[in-house]
Short mmCIF file of C-alpha atoms in Angstrom, two decimals:
data_model
loop_
_atom_site.label_atom_id
_atom_site.label_comp_id
_atom_site.label_asym_id
_atom_site.label_seq_id
_atom_site.Cartn_x
_atom_site.Cartn_y
_atom_site.Cartn_z
CA MET T 1 -34.66 -17.94 -23.98
CA THR T 2 -35.81 -14.31 -24.33
CA LEU T 3 -36.38 -12.27 -21.20
CA PRO T 4 -37.99 -8.82 -21.07
CA LYS T 5 -35.59 -5.93 -21.34
CA THR T 6 -36.85 -4.46 -18.06
CA HIS T 7 -35.74 -7.52 -16.09
CA CYS T 8 -32.69 -7.02 -13.91
CA HIS T 9 -31.11 -9.15 -11.25
CA LEU T 10 -30.38 -7.71 -7.83
CA LEU T 11 -27.74 -9.39 -5.74
CA LEU T 12 -27.31 -8.32 -2.12
CA CYS T 13 -24.22 -9.64 -0.44
CA GLY T 14 -22.69 -8.81 2.90
CA ALA T 15 -19.23 -7.37 3.22
CA LEU T 16 -16.38 -9.73 4.03
CA LEU T 17 -17.82 -13.11 5.02
CA LEU T 18 -21.18 -12.02 6.37
CA GLY T 19 -24.48 -11.30 4.69
CA ALA T 20 -26.99 -12.79 2.29
CA TRP T 21 -27.90 -12.30 -1.35
CA LEU T 22 -31.41 -11.81 -2.67
CA ALA T 23 -32.61 -11.68 -6.24
CA ARG T 24 -35.80 -10.13 -7.51
CA PRO T 25 -37.02 -8.57 -10.78
CA CYS T 26 -37.00 -4.84 -11.42
CA LEU T 27 -40.43 -4.43 -12.96
CA ALA T 28 -41.66 -1.88 -15.47
CA ASP T 29 -45.22 -0.58 -15.33
CA GLU T 30 -46.56 -3.91 -16.54
CA PRO T 31 -45.63 -7.27 -14.97
CA ALA T 32 -42.89 -9.11 -16.83
CA PRO T 33 -44.19 -12.10 -18.78
CA VAL T 34 -43.17 -15.52 -17.54
CA PRO T 35 -41.14 -17.45 -20.15
CA ALA T 36 -43.11 -20.32 -21.64
CA ALA T 37 -40.24 -22.75 -21.11
CA ILE T 38 -37.02 -22.68 -19.11
CA ALA T 39 -34.06 -24.83 -20.07
CA PRO T 40 -32.82 -27.17 -17.33
CA GLU T 41 -29.67 -26.24 -15.46
CA VAL T 42 -26.48 -28.16 -16.20
CA VAL T 43 -26.11 -30.34 -13.13
CA ALA T 44 -22.97 -30.09 -10.99
CA PRO T 45 -20.35 -31.34 -10.39
CA TRP T 46 -19.17 -29.79 -13.63
CA LEU T 47 -16.38 -31.45 -15.59
CA ALA T 48 -12.95 -29.86 -15.60
CA PRO T 49 -11.86 -28.02 -18.76
CA VAL T 50 -9.73 -29.68 -21.40
CA GLU T 51 -6.03 -29.04 -20.75
CA LEU T 52 -3.55 -28.88 -23.63
CA ARG T 53 0.24 -28.90 -23.40
CA LEU T 54 2.59 -27.14 -25.77
CA PRO T 55 4.79 -29.70 -27.60
CA ALA T 56 8.46 -29.36 -26.67
CA ALA T 57 9.32 -29.03 -30.37
CA ALA T 58 7.48 -25.69 -30.50
CA LEU T 59 10.16 -24.07 -28.31
CA ARG T 60 13.16 -25.07 -30.42
CA GLY T 61 15.16 -22.01 -31.31
CA ILE T 62 13.46 -19.84 -28.67
CA PRO T 63 16.06 -17.96 -26.60
CA ALA T 64 16.46 -19.03 -22.99
CA GLY T 65 15.81 -16.71 -20.09
CA LEU T 66 12.63 -15.04 -21.40
CA ASN T 67 10.04 -14.03 -18.84
CA PRO T 68 6.96 -16.21 -19.48
CA TYR T 69 4.79 -13.60 -17.76
CA ALA T 70 5.81 -10.82 -20.17
CA PRO T 71 3.86 -11.19 -23.45
CA GLU T 72 6.16 -8.66 -25.12
CA GLN T 73 8.99 -11.20 -24.67
CA ILE T 74 7.12 -14.42 -25.40
CA ARG T 75 3.50 -15.41 -25.85
CA VAL T 76 1.84 -18.65 -26.87
CA GLU T 77 -1.57 -19.37 -28.37
CA VAL T 78 -3.30 -22.47 -29.68
CA ARG T 79 -5.95 -22.55 -32.41
CA LEU T 80 -8.43 -25.44 -32.30
CA GLU T 81 -9.47 -26.43 -35.83
CA GLY T 82 -12.57 -28.57 -36.11
CA PRO T 83 -14.58 -30.43 -35.16
CA THR T 84 -13.88 -32.68 -38.10
CA HIS T 85 -17.58 -33.43 -38.75
CA ALA T 86 -18.61 -29.76 -38.78
CA PRO T 87 -15.66 -27.32 -38.79
CA VAL T 88 -16.39 -23.76 -37.70
CA ALA T 89 -15.54 -20.78 -39.87
CA ARG T 90 -13.42 -19.09 -37.17
CA PRO T 91 -11.70 -21.66 -34.96
CA PRO T 92 -11.16 -20.47 -31.37
CA SER T 93 -7.69 -19.23 -30.52
CA LEU T 94 -6.77 -19.64 -26.85
CA PRO T 95 -4.01 -17.78 -24.99
CA ALA T 96 -1.68 -20.19 -23.21
CA PHE T 97 -0.11 -19.68 -19.78
CA TRP T 98 3.07 -20.74 -18.03
CA LEU T 99 2.44 -23.31 -15.29
CA GLU T 100 4.89 -24.66 -12.76
CA PRO T 101 3.25 -27.72 -11.13
CA GLN T 102 2.63 -27.41 -7.40
CA ARG T 103 2.17 -30.03 -4.71
CA LEU T 104 -0.22 -29.25 -1.85
CA THR T 105 1.15 -30.18 1.57
CA ALA T 106 -0.02 -29.44 5.09
CA ASP T 107 2.07 -27.01 7.11
CA PRO T 108 1.46 -27.35 10.87
CA LYS T 109 2.95 -23.90 11.52
CA PRO T 110 0.51 -22.18 11.75
CA ALA T 111 -1.99 -24.97 12.28
CA GLY T 112 -4.31 -25.52 9.35
CA CYS T 113 -2.26 -23.39 6.95
CA ASP T 114 -1.78 -24.81 3.45
CA GLU T 115 1.54 -24.93 1.69
CA PHE T 116 2.27 -25.42 -2.01
CA SER T 117 5.70 -26.52 -3.21
CA PRO T 118 7.14 -27.05 -6.72
CA ALA T 119 6.38 -30.50 -8.13
CA GLY T 120 7.94 -30.54 -11.59
CA LEU T 121 9.22 -28.52 -14.51
CA GLY T 122 7.28 -25.59 -15.88
CA GLU T 123 5.49 -25.77 -19.22
CA TRP T 124 3.03 -23.89 -21.40
CA ARG T 125 -0.59 -25.01 -21.18
CA ALA T 126 -3.97 -23.93 -22.47
CA ARG T 127 -7.42 -24.64 -21.04
CA TRP T 128 -10.64 -24.88 -23.00
CA LEU T 129 -14.32 -25.57 -22.37
CA PRO T 130 -15.68 -26.50 -25.82
CA ALA T 131 -19.39 -26.44 -26.59
CA VAL T 132 -19.37 -28.88 -29.52
CA PRO T 133 -18.19 -32.51 -29.29
CA GLY T 134 -15.90 -34.05 -31.87
CA GLU T 135 -12.25 -34.19 -32.87
CA TYR T 136 -10.16 -31.01 -32.97
CA ARG T 137 -6.68 -30.37 -34.33
CA PRO T 138 -4.57 -27.97 -32.23
CA ARG T 139 -2.11 -25.66 -33.96
CA TRP T 140 0.28 -23.91 -31.58
CA ARG T 141 1.83 -20.54 -32.35
CA VAL T 142 4.75 -18.99 -30.42
CA TRP T 143 5.75 -15.33 -30.71
CA SER T 144 9.20 -14.38 -29.40
CA ARG T 145 11.24 -11.26 -30.10
CA GLY T 146 9.83 -10.85 -33.62
CA ARG T 147 9.98 -14.56 -34.41
CA ILE T 148 6.82 -16.62 -35.05
CA SER T 149 6.70 -20.41 -35.18
CA GLU T 150 3.79 -22.81 -35.71
CA THR T 151 3.60 -26.41 -34.50
CA PRO T 152 0.75 -28.92 -34.85
CA GLY T 153 -0.42 -30.76 -31.74
CA GLU T 154 -2.02 -34.14 -31.19
CA PRO T 155 -5.75 -34.32 -32.04
CA VAL T 156 -8.16 -33.78 -29.15
CA VAL T 157 -11.47 -35.64 -28.90
CA ILE T 158 -14.27 -33.87 -27.01
CA SER T 159 -17.03 -36.02 -25.56
CA ALA T 160 -20.70 -35.05 -25.46
CA ALA T 161 -20.53 -34.88 -21.65
CA GLN T 162 -17.56 -32.50 -21.79
CA ALA T 163 -19.30 -30.28 -24.33
CA ALA T 164 -22.47 -30.20 -22.22
CA THR T 165 -20.52 -28.60 -19.35
CA ALA T 166 -20.14 -25.44 -21.45
CA GLY T 167 -23.87 -24.95 -20.98
CA ALA T 168 -23.15 -23.98 -17.36
CA LEU T 169 -21.31 -20.82 -18.42
CA VAL T 170 -23.16 -17.57 -17.68
CA THR T 171 -23.87 -14.79 -20.16
CA VAL T 172 -26.04 -11.68 -20.30
CA ALA T 173 -29.12 -11.67 -22.53
CA ASP T 174 -31.81 -8.97 -22.68
CA GLY T 175 -30.75 -7.41 -19.39
CA ALA T 176 -30.55 -10.62 -17.37
CA PHE T 177 -28.07 -13.33 -16.38
CA VAL T 178 -28.72 -16.65 -18.13
CA THR T 179 -26.64 -19.75 -18.68
CA ARG T 180 -25.53 -20.69 -22.16
CA GLY T 181 -27.88 -23.62 -21.79
CA GLY T 182 -30.74 -21.12 -21.55
CA ALA T 183 -31.56 -21.35 -17.82
CA PRO T 184 -31.95 -18.16 -15.76
CA PHE T 185 -29.15 -17.50 -13.27
CA ILE T 186 -29.98 -15.57 -10.09
CA PRO T 187 -26.82 -15.27 -7.93
CA ILE T 188 -27.31 -16.09 -4.25
CA GLY T 189 -24.26 -16.36 -2.01
CA LEU T 190 -21.48 -14.56 -0.15
CA ASN T 191 -18.39 -12.45 -0.50
CA LEU T 192 -15.39 -14.71 0.16
CA ALA T 193 -13.00 -11.94 -0.68
CA TRP T 194 -9.64 -13.03 0.73
CA PRO T 195 -8.13 -16.03 2.50
CA ASP T 196 -7.33 -16.16 6.18
CA ALA T 197 -4.44 -18.04 7.76
CA THR T 198 -6.07 -21.39 6.93
CA GLY T 199 -5.67 -20.78 3.20
CA LEU T 200 -7.24 -23.34 0.91
CA ALA T 201 -8.71 -25.34 3.82
CA GLY T 202 -10.65 -22.26 4.88
CA TYR T 203 -11.94 -21.68 1.38
CA THR T 204 -13.14 -25.23 0.88
CA ALA T 205 -14.98 -25.07 4.21
CA TRP T 206 -16.60 -21.74 3.28
CA LEU T 207 -17.64 -23.03 -0.15
CA ASP T 208 -19.12 -26.15 1.42
CA ARG T 209 -21.16 -24.02 3.82
CA VAL T 210 -22.44 -21.73 1.05
CA ALA T 211 -23.52 -24.73 -1.02
CA ALA T 212 -25.14 -26.44 1.98
CA ALA T 213 -27.13 -23.28 2.70
CA GLY T 214 -28.50 -23.22 -0.85
CA GLY T 215 -26.16 -20.59 -2.28
CA ASN T 216 -24.97 -20.71 -5.87
CA ALA T 217 -22.37 -17.91 -6.17
CA VAL T 218 -19.40 -16.29 -4.42
CA ARG T 219 -17.06 -13.37 -5.03
CA LEU T 220 -13.29 -13.90 -4.83
CA TRP T 221 -10.60 -11.21 -4.91
CA LEU T 222 -7.05 -11.72 -6.15
CA VAL T 223 -5.07 -10.18 -3.27
CA PRO T 224 -1.70 -10.94 -1.59
CA TYR T 225 -3.09 -11.16 1.96
CA PHE T 226 -2.02 -14.09 4.14
CA GLN T 227 -0.85 -16.80 1.71
CA GLY T 228 -2.36 -14.92 -1.19
CA THR T 229 -4.43 -15.38 -4.32
CA ALA T 230 -2.86 -12.49 -6.28
CA LEU T 231 -0.42 -13.14 -9.09
CA GLU T 232 2.06 -10.45 -8.00
CA GLY T 233 3.28 -9.22 -4.64
CA ALA T 234 6.30 -7.45 -3.22
CA THR T 235 9.42 -9.43 -2.42
CA GLY T 236 9.17 -10.58 1.19
CA GLN T 237 5.44 -11.24 1.12
CA ALA T 238 4.66 -14.96 1.33
CA GLY T 239 5.74 -16.62 -1.90
CA TYR T 240 6.12 -13.36 -3.86
CA THR T 241 9.19 -12.09 -5.67
CA GLY T 242 8.22 -8.66 -6.97
CA ALA T 243 6.79 -7.10 -10.11
CA GLY T 244 6.73 -9.16 -13.27
CA HIS T 245 7.01 -12.52 -11.48
CA TYR T 246 3.85 -14.50 -10.79
CA ASN T 247 3.33 -16.55 -7.67
CA GLN T 248 2.67 -20.09 -8.90
CA ALA T 249 1.54 -21.27 -5.46
CA ALA T 250 -1.10 -18.50 -5.35
CA ALA T 251 -2.24 -19.40 -8.88
CA ALA T 252 -2.51 -23.06 -7.86
CA ARG T 253 -4.57 -21.99 -4.84
CA VAL T 254 -7.02 -20.21 -7.17
CA ASP T 255 -7.08 -23.32 -9.40
CA ALA T 256 -8.08 -25.40 -6.39
CA ILE T 257 -10.74 -22.91 -5.23
CA LEU T 258 -12.38 -22.87 -8.66
CA ALA T 259 -12.20 -26.65 -8.94
CA HIS T 260 -13.89 -27.07 -5.55
CA ALA T 261 -16.54 -24.51 -6.49
CA ALA T 262 -17.26 -26.47 -9.67
CA GLN T 263 -17.67 -29.65 -7.66
CA ARG T 264 -20.22 -27.91 -5.43
CA GLY T 265 -22.11 -26.18 -8.25
CA LEU T 266 -21.00 -22.70 -7.15
CA ARG T 267 -20.19 -19.89 -9.57
CA VAL T 268 -17.39 -17.41 -8.86
CA MET T 269 -17.04 -13.74 -9.76
CA LEU T 270 -13.28 -13.26 -9.93
CA THR T 271 -12.08 -9.78 -8.89
CA LEU T 272 -8.79 -9.00 -10.61
CA ASN T 273 -7.86 -5.79 -8.73
CA SER T 274 -8.82 -4.08 -5.47
CA PHE T 275 -8.13 -0.62 -4.08
CA GLY T 276 -6.76 -1.98 -0.77
CA PRO T 277 -3.26 -2.94 -1.95
CA LEU T 278 -2.92 0.60 -3.39
CA ALA T 279 -4.32 2.31 -0.28
CA ASP T 280 -3.60 0.94 3.20
CA ASP T 281 -1.08 -1.59 1.82
CA TRP T 282 0.60 0.81 -0.62
CA PRO T 283 4.08 0.46 0.99
CA ASN T 284 3.95 -3.27 0.15
CA HIS T 285 2.71 -2.96 -3.43
CA PRO T 286 5.02 -4.62 -5.98
CA TRP T 287 4.63 -1.72 -8.42
CA HIS T 288 5.73 0.87 -5.81
CA GLN T 289 9.09 2.36 -6.78
CA ALA T 290 10.45 1.52 -3.35
CA ASN T 291 9.82 -2.16 -4.12
CA GLY T 292 11.39 -2.12 -7.59
CA GLY T 293 8.25 -1.03 -9.43
CA TRP T 294 7.40 2.05 -11.49
CA LEU T 295 4.79 4.03 -9.53
CA GLN T 296 5.53 7.09 -7.41
CA TYR T 297 1.95 7.26 -6.12
CA PRO T 298 -1.08 4.95 -6.38
CA GLY T 299 -3.15 6.96 -8.88
CA GLU T 300 -0.50 6.40 -11.55
CA VAL T 301 -1.73 2.79 -11.84
CA PHE T 302 -4.25 3.89 -14.49
CA LEU T 303 -1.85 5.94 -16.59
CA GLU T 304 1.78 4.83 -16.25
CA ALA T 305 2.59 2.85 -19.41
CA ARG T 306 4.42 0.00 -17.67
CA ALA T 307 1.61 -0.39 -15.14
CA VAL T 308 -1.01 -0.58 -17.89
CA THR T 309 1.15 -3.12 -19.76
CA ALA T 310 1.47 -5.16 -16.57
CA ALA T 311 -2.30 -5.02 -16.01
CA ARG T 312 -2.92 -6.30 -19.55
CA ALA T 313 -0.40 -9.10 -18.97
CA GLN T 314 -2.21 -10.12 -15.76
CA VAL T 315 -5.52 -10.15 -17.63
CA ARG T 316 -4.01 -12.36 -20.31
CA TYR T 317 -2.71 -14.80 -17.72
CA ALA T 318 -5.99 -14.86 -15.77
CA VAL T 319 -8.04 -15.53 -18.90
CA ALA T 320 -5.66 -18.28 -20.03
CA ARG T 321 -5.51 -20.03 -16.66
CA TRP T 322 -9.02 -19.55 -15.25
CA GLY T 323 -11.23 -18.48 -18.16
CA ALA T 324 -12.19 -22.08 -19.01
CA SER T 325 -13.34 -22.98 -15.50
CA PRO T 326 -17.04 -23.93 -15.54
CA ALA T 327 -17.28 -22.27 -12.11
CA LEU T 328 -16.22 -18.86 -13.41
CA TRP T 329 -19.31 -16.64 -13.62
CA ALA T 330 -17.86 -13.18 -14.34
CA TRP T 331 -14.77 -10.99 -14.32
CA GLU T 332 -14.68 -7.94 -12.04
CA LEU T 333 -11.93 -5.56 -13.15
CA TRP T 334 -11.83 -3.67 -9.84
CA ASN T 335 -13.24 -3.82 -6.37
CA GLU T 336 -14.17 -0.22 -5.51
CA VAL T 337 -11.84 1.41 -7.99
CA ASP T 338 -12.67 4.93 -6.74
CA GLY T 339 -10.98 4.02 -3.44
CA VAL T 340 -7.54 4.19 -5.09
CA PRO T 341 -5.73 7.30 -3.77
CA GLY T 342 -5.44 9.83 -6.57
CA TYR T 343 -8.36 8.27 -8.46
CA SER T 344 -9.48 10.25 -11.53
CA PRO T 345 -12.83 9.25 -13.10
CA GLU T 346 -11.75 10.16 -16.62
CA VAL T 347 -8.40 8.36 -16.46
CA ALA T 348 -9.89 5.28 -14.78
CA LEU T 349 -12.68 5.17 -17.38
CA ALA T 350 -10.12 5.07 -20.21
CA TRP T 351 -8.24 2.32 -18.35
CA HIS T 352 -11.43 0.27 -18.02
CA GLN T 353 -12.19 0.55 -21.71
CA GLU T 354 -8.69 -0.49 -22.79
CA VAL T 355 -8.35 -3.40 -20.38
CA ALA T 356 -11.95 -4.62 -20.86
CA ARG T 357 -11.44 -4.67 -24.63
CA GLU T 358 -8.32 -6.75 -24.18
CA LEU T 359 -10.13 -9.12 -21.82
CA ARG T 360 -13.04 -9.46 -24.26
CA ARG T 361 -10.65 -10.19 -27.14
CA LEU T 362 -8.83 -12.90 -25.21
CA ASP T 363 -11.78 -14.61 -23.51
CA VAL T 364 -13.23 -16.98 -26.11
CA HIS T 365 -15.64 -18.24 -23.43
CA GLY T 366 -17.29 -14.82 -23.27
CA HIS T 367 -17.76 -14.30 -19.54
CA PRO T 368 -19.58 -11.12 -18.43
CA ILE T 369 -17.38 -8.21 -17.33
CA SER T 370 -18.04 -5.73 -14.51
CA THR T 371 -16.31 -3.47 -11.99
CA SER T 372 -17.36 -1.73 -8.77
CA TYR T 373 -17.15 1.58 -6.90
CA GLN T 374 -17.39 2.87 -3.34
CA GLN T 375 -19.31 6.07 -4.07
CA THR T 376 -19.90 6.31 -7.82
CA MET T 377 -23.47 5.42 -8.76
CA PRO T 378 -24.11 3.39 -11.92
CA MET T 379 -25.67 6.21 -13.95
CA GLU T 380 -23.00 8.82 -13.17
CA PRO T 381 -20.96 9.97 -16.21
CA GLY T 382 -17.67 8.71 -14.77
CA ALA T 383 -18.92 5.15 -14.19
CA ALA T 384 -17.61 2.41 -16.45
CA TYR T 385 -21.03 0.74 -16.56
CA GLY T 386 -21.99 2.81 -19.59
CA LEU T 387 -19.17 1.27 -21.63
CA PRO T 388 -20.25 -1.36 -24.16
CA GLU T 389 -17.40 -3.56 -22.90
CA VAL T 390 -18.91 -3.70 -19.38
CA ASP T 391 -21.88 -6.06 -19.12
CA PHE T 392 -23.45 -5.35 -15.73
CA ALA T 393 -23.50 -2.72 -13.00
CA GLN T 394 -22.97 -3.01 -9.26
CA LEU T 395 -23.86 -1.19 -6.05
CA HIS T 396 -21.97 -1.33 -2.75
CA LEU T 397 -24.17 0.16 -0.01
CA TYR T 398 -23.34 0.61 3.69
CA ARG T 399 -26.16 2.58 5.26
CA SER T 400 -29.08 2.23 7.64
CA ASP T 401 -31.68 3.21 5.01
CA LEU T 402 -30.62 0.32 2.80
CA ILE T 403 -34.02 -0.79 1.52
CA PRO T 404 -35.31 2.70 0.53
CA THR T 405 -31.95 3.43 -1.12
CA VAL T 406 -32.13 0.24 -3.17
CA ALA T 407 -35.68 1.15 -4.23
CA ARG T 408 -34.50 4.59 -5.40
CA ARG T 409 -31.61 3.16 -7.35
CA LEU T 410 -33.87 0.63 -9.06
CA ALA T 411 -36.15 3.47 -10.12
CA ASP T 412 -33.12 5.26 -11.59
CA LEU T 413 -32.35 2.12 -13.59
CA ARG T 414 -35.79 1.64 -15.14
CA ASP T 415 -34.41 2.14 -18.65
CA TRP T 416 -31.12 0.36 -17.94
CA HIS T 417 -30.63 -2.68 -20.15
CA LYS T 418 -27.94 -4.37 -18.10
CA PRO T 419 -28.19 -6.60 -15.02
CA MET T 420 -27.84 -4.81 -11.70
CA LEU T 421 -25.88 -6.41 -8.86
CA LEU T 422 -25.85 -5.27 -5.24
CA GLY T 423 -22.43 -6.69 -4.56
CA GLU T 424 -21.90 -5.56 -0.96
CA PHE T 425 -24.21 -4.23 1.73
CA SER T 426 -24.54 -3.55 5.43
CA LEU T 427 -27.11 -1.64 7.47
CA LEU T 428 -24.19 0.22 9.03
CA PRO T 429 -20.49 -0.05 8.23
CA TRP T 430 -18.78 -3.00 9.90
CA GLY T 431 -21.75 -4.22 11.92
CA GLY T 432 -24.41 -2.73 14.12
CA GLY T 433 -27.70 -1.22 13.11
CA LEU T 434 -29.89 -4.23 13.86
CA GLU T 435 -32.68 -1.90 14.95
CA HIS T 436 -33.00 -0.97 11.27
CA ASP T 437 -33.24 -4.57 10.07
CA PRO T 438 -36.66 -4.99 8.41
#
């Protein structure tokens, strides 16, 4: 489906767990034409992605003790050749991830809090949401300390129903969000940024309420607060063991959140980084030198070589583990990146380009990529939205003149050919201002 280039989506969402999202077109001088036909939406619940397991034989001769979260020590990919009836010229190659199975149990202290515990041996897996049914032949490749090995896997048969689920994935076409099935996607929902003490139970309840209210999208941060959704945290935080070691319970919690969202037909924008852990929570950051990391001060996160390598490793893991979820709508590289103490627009812009390129290379499912700022407007020179690797822009607005401000920003974006998302808003910061509510 072709949409006019002047069409842009506007998503208004309240900060934290409050607010509402609206969507409306940004019109040029002439009304946008209505498409003659709109493809039907892929109906939820969406099927889970295909999960592949690395054959044990592929690890013969690989040294023990390698860190599975450090791609410079060991990395695994699988290439899917096929389908047999119509093989593609460039078979997809998926990054694999290290998974240690977790069992969800209820912990009565505190009441309602979830608890994940190990439930088996770790193994390498890959997840895939194919768009074409048929039989595929996996070929696994393992890189380790200069050594490369290849191992064939058992054939995988993809059903028509499984392939149809890929039509739910969102992309950007002609300045608008659309599904791969061709249906327009207008996000309506809430920020569900971080868990509270109820953990997964709280998230499932929130997702149920968003779906019941007619919402179709949420925004989720990866942060170490409470039980955590972040991959890394400082030793001493719940379930975390410092830099370079990923919290498998937190990753399983994100798995479960995405799976529940898929059951309810909700799409998730996954926020990989946020300024908060580098600002107010800086003493607890795993990359802080005092906690065994490499950074003397927060602003080094964009420039210090080991920090950039660690960020690329996190991106690789996130793409491998969550990139095939039919609920995943988009990647957000940062929540309000200009809130990081010591932030430099030029240095952060270079970071965005490098990491976004890596994300784009790894993500065979092609999810849209964005980021967000506290103060930087989309058209400012330092904003990452002008990069070709970044697919849509965002605004976060906390002010009493919200509606006039939005109107001005839309006028600024008349020639912008990317979707526009109002990701957070409030009439006044942290409540109040109801006399200004139109």
